[in-house]
mmCIF file of C-alpha atoms in Angstrom:
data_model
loop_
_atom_site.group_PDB
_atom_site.id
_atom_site.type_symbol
_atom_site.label_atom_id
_atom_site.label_comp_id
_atom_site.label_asym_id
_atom_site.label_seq_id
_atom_site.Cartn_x
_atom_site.Cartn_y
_atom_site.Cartn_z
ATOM 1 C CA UNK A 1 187.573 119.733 89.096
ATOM 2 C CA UNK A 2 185.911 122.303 87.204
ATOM 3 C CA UNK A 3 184.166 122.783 90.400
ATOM 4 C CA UNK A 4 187.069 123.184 92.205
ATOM 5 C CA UNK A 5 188.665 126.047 90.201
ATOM 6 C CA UNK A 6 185.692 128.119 89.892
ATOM 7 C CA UNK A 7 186.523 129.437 93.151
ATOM 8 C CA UNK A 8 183.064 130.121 93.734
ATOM 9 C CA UNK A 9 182.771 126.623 96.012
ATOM 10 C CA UNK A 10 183.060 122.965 95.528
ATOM 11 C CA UNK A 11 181.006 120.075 95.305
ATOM 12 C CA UNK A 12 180.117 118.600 98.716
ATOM 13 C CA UNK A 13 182.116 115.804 98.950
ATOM 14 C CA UNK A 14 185.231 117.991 97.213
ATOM 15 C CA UNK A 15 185.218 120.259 100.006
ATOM 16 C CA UNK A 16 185.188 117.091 102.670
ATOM 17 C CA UNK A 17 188.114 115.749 100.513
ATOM 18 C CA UNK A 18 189.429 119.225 100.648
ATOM 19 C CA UNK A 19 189.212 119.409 103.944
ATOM 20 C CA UNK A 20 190.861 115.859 104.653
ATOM 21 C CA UNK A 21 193.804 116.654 102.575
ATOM 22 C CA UNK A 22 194.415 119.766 104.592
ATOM 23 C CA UNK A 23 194.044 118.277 107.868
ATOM 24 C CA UNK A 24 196.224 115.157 106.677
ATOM 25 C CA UNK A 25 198.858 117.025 104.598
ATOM 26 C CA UNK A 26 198.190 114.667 101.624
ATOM 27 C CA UNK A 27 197.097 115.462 97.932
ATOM 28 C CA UNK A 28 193.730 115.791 96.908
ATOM 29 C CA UNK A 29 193.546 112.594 94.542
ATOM 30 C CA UNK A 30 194.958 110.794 97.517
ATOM 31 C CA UNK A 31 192.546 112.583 99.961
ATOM 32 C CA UNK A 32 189.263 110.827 97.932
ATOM 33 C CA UNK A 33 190.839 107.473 97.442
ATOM 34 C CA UNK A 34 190.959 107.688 101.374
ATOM 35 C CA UNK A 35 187.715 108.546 102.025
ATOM 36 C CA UNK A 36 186.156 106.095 99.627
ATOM 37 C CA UNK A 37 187.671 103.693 101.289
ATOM 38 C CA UNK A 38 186.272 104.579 104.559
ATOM 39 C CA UNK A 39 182.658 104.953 102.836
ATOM 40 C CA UNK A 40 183.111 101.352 102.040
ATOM 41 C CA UNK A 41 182.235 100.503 105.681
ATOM 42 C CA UNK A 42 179.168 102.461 106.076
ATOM 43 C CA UNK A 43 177.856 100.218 103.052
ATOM 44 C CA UNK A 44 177.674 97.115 105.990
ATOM 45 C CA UNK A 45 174.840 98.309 107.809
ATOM 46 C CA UNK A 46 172.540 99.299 104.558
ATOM 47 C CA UNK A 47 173.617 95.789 103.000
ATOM 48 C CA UNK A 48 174.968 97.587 99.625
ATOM 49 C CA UNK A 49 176.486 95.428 97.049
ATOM 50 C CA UNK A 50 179.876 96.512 95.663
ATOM 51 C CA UNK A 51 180.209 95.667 91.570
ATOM 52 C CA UNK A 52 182.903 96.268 89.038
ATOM 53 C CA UNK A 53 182.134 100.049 88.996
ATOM 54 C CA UNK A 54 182.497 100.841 92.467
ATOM 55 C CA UNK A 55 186.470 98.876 92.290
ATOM 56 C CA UNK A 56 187.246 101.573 89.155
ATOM 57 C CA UNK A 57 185.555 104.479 90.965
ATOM 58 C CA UNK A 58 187.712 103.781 93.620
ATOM 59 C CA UNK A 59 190.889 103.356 91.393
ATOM 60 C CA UNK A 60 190.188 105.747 88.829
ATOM 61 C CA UNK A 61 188.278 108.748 90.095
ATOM 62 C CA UNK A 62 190.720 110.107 92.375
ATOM 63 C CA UNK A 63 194.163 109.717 89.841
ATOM 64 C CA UNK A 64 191.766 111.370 86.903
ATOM 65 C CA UNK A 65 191.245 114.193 89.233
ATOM 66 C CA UNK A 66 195.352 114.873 89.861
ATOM 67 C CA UNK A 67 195.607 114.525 86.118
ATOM 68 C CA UNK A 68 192.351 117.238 85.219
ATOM 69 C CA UNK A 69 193.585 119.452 87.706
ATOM 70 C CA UNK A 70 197.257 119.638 86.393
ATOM 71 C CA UNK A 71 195.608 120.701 83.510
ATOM 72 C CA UNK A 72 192.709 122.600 83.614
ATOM 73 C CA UNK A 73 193.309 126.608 83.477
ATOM 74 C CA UNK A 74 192.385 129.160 86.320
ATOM 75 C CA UNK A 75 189.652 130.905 85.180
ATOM 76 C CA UNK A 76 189.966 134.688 85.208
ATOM 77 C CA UNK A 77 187.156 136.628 86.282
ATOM 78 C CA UNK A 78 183.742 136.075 87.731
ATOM 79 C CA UNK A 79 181.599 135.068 83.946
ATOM 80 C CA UNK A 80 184.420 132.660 83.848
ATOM 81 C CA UNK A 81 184.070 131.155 87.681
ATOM 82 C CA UNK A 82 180.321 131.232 86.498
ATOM 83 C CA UNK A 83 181.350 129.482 83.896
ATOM 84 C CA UNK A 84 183.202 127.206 85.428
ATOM 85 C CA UNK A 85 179.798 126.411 88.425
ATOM 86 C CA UNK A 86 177.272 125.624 85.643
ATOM 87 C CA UNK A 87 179.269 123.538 83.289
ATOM 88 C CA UNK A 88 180.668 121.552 86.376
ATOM 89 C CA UNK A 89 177.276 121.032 88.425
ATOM 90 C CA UNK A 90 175.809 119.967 84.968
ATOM 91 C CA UNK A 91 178.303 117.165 84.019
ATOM 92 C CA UNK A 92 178.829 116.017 87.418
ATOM 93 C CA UNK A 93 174.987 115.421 87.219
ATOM 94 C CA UNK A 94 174.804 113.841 84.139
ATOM 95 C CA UNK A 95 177.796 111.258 84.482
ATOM 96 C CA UNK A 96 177.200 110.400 87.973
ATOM 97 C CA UNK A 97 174.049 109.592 86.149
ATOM 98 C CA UNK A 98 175.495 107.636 83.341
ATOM 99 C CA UNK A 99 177.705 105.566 85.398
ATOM 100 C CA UNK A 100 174.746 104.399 87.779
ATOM 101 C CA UNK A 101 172.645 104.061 84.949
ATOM 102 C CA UNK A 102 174.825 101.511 83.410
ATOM 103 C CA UNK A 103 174.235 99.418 86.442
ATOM 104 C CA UNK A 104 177.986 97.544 87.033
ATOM 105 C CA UNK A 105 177.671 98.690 90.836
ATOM 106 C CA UNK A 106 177.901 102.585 92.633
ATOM 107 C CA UNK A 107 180.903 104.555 93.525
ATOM 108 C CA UNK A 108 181.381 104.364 97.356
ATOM 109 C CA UNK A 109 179.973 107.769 97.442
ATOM 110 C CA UNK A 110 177.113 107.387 95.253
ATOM 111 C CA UNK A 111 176.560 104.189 97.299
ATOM 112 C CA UNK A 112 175.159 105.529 100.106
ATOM 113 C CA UNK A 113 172.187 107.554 98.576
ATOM 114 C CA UNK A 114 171.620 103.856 96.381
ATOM 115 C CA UNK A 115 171.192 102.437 99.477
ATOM 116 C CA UNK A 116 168.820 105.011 101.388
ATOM 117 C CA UNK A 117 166.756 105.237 98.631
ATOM 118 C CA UNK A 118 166.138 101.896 98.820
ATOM 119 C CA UNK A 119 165.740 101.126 102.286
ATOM 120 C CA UNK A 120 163.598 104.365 102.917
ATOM 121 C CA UNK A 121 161.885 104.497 99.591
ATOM 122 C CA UNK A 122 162.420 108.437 99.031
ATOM 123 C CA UNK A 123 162.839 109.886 95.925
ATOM 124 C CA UNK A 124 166.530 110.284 94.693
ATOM 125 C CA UNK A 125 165.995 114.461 94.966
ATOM 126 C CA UNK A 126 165.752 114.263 98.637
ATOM 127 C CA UNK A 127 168.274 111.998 99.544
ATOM 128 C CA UNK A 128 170.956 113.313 97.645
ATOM 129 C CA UNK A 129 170.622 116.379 99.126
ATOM 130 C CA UNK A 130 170.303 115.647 102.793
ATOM 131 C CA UNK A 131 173.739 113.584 102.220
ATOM 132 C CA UNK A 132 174.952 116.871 100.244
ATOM 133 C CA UNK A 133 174.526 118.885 103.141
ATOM 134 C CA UNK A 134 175.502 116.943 105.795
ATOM 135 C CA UNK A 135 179.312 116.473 103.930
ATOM 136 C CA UNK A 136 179.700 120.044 103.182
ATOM 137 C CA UNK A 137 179.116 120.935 107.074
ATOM 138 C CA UNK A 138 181.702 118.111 107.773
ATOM 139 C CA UNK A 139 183.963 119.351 105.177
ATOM 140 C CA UNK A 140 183.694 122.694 105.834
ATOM 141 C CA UNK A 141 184.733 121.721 109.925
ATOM 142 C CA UNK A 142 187.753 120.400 108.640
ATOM 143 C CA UNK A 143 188.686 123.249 106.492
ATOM 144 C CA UNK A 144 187.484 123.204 103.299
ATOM 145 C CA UNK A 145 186.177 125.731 101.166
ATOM 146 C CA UNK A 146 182.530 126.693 101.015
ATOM 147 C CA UNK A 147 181.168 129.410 98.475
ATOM 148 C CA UNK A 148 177.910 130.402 96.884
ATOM 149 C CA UNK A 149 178.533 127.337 94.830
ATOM 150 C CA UNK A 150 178.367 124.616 97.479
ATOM 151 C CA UNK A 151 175.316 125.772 98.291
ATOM 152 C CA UNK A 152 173.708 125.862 94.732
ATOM 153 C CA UNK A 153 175.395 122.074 94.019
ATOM 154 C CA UNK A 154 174.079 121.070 97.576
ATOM 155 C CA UNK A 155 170.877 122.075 96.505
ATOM 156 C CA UNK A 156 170.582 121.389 92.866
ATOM 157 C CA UNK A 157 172.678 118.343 92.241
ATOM 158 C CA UNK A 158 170.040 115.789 94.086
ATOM 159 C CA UNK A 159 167.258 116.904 91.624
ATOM 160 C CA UNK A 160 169.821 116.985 88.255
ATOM 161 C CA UNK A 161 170.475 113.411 89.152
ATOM 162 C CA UNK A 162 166.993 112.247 89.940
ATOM 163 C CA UNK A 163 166.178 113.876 86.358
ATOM 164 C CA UNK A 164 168.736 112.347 84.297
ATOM 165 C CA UNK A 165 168.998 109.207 85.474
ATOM 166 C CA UNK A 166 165.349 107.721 84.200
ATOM 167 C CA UNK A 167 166.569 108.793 81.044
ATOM 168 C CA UNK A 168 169.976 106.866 80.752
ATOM 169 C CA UNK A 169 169.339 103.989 83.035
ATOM 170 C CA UNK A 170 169.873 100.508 80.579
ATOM 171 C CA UNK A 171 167.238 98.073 80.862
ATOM 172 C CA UNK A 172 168.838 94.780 81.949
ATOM 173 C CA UNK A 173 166.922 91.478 80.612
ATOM 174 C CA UNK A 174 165.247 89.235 82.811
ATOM 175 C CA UNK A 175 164.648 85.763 83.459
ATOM 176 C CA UNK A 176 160.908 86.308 82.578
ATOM 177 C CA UNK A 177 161.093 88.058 79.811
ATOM 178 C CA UNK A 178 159.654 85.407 76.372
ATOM 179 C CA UNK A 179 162.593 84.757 74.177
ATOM 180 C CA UNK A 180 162.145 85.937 70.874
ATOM 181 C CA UNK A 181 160.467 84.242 68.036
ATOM 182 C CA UNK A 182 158.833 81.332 70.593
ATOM 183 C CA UNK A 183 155.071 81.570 71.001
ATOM 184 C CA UNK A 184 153.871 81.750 74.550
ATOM 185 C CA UNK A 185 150.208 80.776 74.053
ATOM 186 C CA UNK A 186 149.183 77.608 74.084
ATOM 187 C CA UNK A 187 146.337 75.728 71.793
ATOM 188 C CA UNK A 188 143.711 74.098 73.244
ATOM 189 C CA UNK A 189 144.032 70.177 73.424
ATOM 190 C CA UNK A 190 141.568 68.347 71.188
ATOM 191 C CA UNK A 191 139.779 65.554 72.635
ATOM 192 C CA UNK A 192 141.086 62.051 72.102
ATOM 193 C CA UNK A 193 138.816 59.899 69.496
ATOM 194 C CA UNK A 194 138.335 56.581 69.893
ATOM 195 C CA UNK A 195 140.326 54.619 68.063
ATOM 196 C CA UNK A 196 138.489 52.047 65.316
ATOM 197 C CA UNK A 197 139.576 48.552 64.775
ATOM 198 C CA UNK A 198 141.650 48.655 61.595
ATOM 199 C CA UNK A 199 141.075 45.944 59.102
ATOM 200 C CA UNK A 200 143.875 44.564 56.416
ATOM 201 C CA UNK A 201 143.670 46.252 53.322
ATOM 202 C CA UNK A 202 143.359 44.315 50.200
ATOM 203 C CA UNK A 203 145.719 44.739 47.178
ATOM 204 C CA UNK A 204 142.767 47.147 45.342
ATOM 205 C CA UNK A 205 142.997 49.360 48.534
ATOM 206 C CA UNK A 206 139.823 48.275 49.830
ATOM 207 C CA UNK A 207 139.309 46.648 53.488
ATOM 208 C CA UNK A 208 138.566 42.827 54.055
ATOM 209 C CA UNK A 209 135.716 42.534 56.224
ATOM 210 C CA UNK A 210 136.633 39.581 59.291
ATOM 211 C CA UNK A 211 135.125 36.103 59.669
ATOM 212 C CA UNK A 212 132.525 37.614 62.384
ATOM 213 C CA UNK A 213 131.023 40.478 60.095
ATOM 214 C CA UNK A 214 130.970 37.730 57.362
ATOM 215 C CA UNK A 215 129.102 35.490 59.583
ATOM 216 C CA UNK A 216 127.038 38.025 60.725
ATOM 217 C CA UNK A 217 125.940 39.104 57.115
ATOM 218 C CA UNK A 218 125.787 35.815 55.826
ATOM 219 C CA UNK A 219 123.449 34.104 58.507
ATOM 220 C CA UNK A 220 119.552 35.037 57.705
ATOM 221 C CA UNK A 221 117.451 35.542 60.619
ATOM 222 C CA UNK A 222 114.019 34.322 60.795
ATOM 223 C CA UNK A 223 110.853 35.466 60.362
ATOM 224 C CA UNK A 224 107.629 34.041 61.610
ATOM 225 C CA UNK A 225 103.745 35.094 61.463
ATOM 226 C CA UNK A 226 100.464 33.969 62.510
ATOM 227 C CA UNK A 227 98.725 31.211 60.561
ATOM 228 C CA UNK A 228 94.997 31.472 60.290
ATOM 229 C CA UNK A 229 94.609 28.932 62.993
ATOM 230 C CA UNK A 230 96.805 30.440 64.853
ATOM 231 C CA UNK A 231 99.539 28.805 65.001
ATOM 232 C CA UNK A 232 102.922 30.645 64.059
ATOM 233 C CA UNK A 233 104.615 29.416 60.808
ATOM 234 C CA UNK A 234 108.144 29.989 59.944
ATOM 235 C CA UNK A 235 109.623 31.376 57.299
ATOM 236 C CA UNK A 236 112.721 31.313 55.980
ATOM 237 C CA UNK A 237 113.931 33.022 52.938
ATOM 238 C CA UNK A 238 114.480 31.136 49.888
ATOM 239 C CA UNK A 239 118.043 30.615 48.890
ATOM 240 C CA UNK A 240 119.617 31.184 45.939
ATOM 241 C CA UNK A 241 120.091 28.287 43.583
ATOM 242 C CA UNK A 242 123.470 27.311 42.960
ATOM 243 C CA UNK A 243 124.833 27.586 39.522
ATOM 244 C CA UNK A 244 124.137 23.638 37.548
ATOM 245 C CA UNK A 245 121.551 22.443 40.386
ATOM 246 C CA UNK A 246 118.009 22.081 40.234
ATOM 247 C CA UNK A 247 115.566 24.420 41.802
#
């Protein structure tokens, strides 16, 4: 509204809603619920989603304008209408900002450019302001006010919002993003050893060899060489003599 009473010309969509409220004979918070409403239905063709925000924009916006304007004071000469243009063009740039940023949904308004920009793939600067322009000619062919100032916020407010918005936008986690405190590396798989035949431990901790080893171990192979005939002699190694028998 601050816009509104500088006198030196509205916003773009003000003046349309200006406009419209003239035309209609209807109050000027009453006047932008009704054409939200009807900017709802150009949303169809670009396939914009609606969120939580764009239900309070449309509930909120235009009864917090009656309210501002039934208590904002007339400014009184032109540093005060100047005033009035900078301070206004500013903070409608920076909250329209903050409210987009924050990424519940768009205003029915704000809607539109959302969806251009992302069907065309322009930047932010020139969408806003071809929209800008086209609603002040509409609202200015129903009757409302145009100034010096609808021409500066037509102009200025695309690039204001394509400069604050980086900068408050929240990040939103994704489904991608590694959880905290889990490692996402994995470490190389050793190769598998064979596994060894265990054998039962004895009481002292050591391992009793089986029958076969025993056998194996136990049974002396033979060993033969050449006589001096010839012939091949076997030998055998001598076993030991048992404890008490004779040699």
């Amino acid at each position: 509204m601050l816009l509104v009473h500088s006198g030196l010309g509205a916003a773009s969509w003000n003046v349309l809603t200006e406009g419209t409220a003239r035309t209609l004979g209807i109050s000027f918070g009453w006047a932008t619920n009704l054409i939200s409403l009807l900017v709802l239905l150009a949303w169809i063709p670009i396939r914009e989603r609606p969120g939580p925000g764009t239900l309070l924009n449309i509930a909120i916006v235009g009864f917090a304008a009656d309210a501002t304007a039934a208590v904002l004071p007339s400014p009184h000469g032109l540093l005060s209408q100047a005033a009035y243009l900078a301070l206004g063009l500013v903070a409608l740039a920076f909250f329209d900002a903050l409210y987009l940023g924050a990424q519940f949904g768009s205003g029915p308004r704000d809607g539109i450019m959302t969806g251009l920009v992302r069907l065309t793939g322009r930047p932010i600067a020139a969408v806003r302001t071809g929209i800008e322009v086209s609603v002040a000619a509409a609202g200015w062919l129903l009757g409302g006010t145009v100034g010096v100032g609808t021409v500066l916020i037509a102009l200025l407010l695309g690039p204001l919002i394509g400069y604050f918005l980086p900068r408050v936008t929240v990040t939103l986690p994704t489904a991608s993003t590694p959880q905290r405190g889990r490692s996402t590396s994995r470490q190389p798989s050793q190769p598998s050893q064979p596994s060894q035949p265990s054998r039962p431990p004895l009481a002292n901790g050591r391992h009793a060899r089986t029958h076969d080893q025993v056998k194996a171990t136990s049974t002396p192979l033979p060993l033969t060489c050449s006589a001096p005939e010839g012939n091949p002699v076997e030998l055998r190694p001598r076993s030991k003599a048992r404890s008490g028998g004779s040699s």
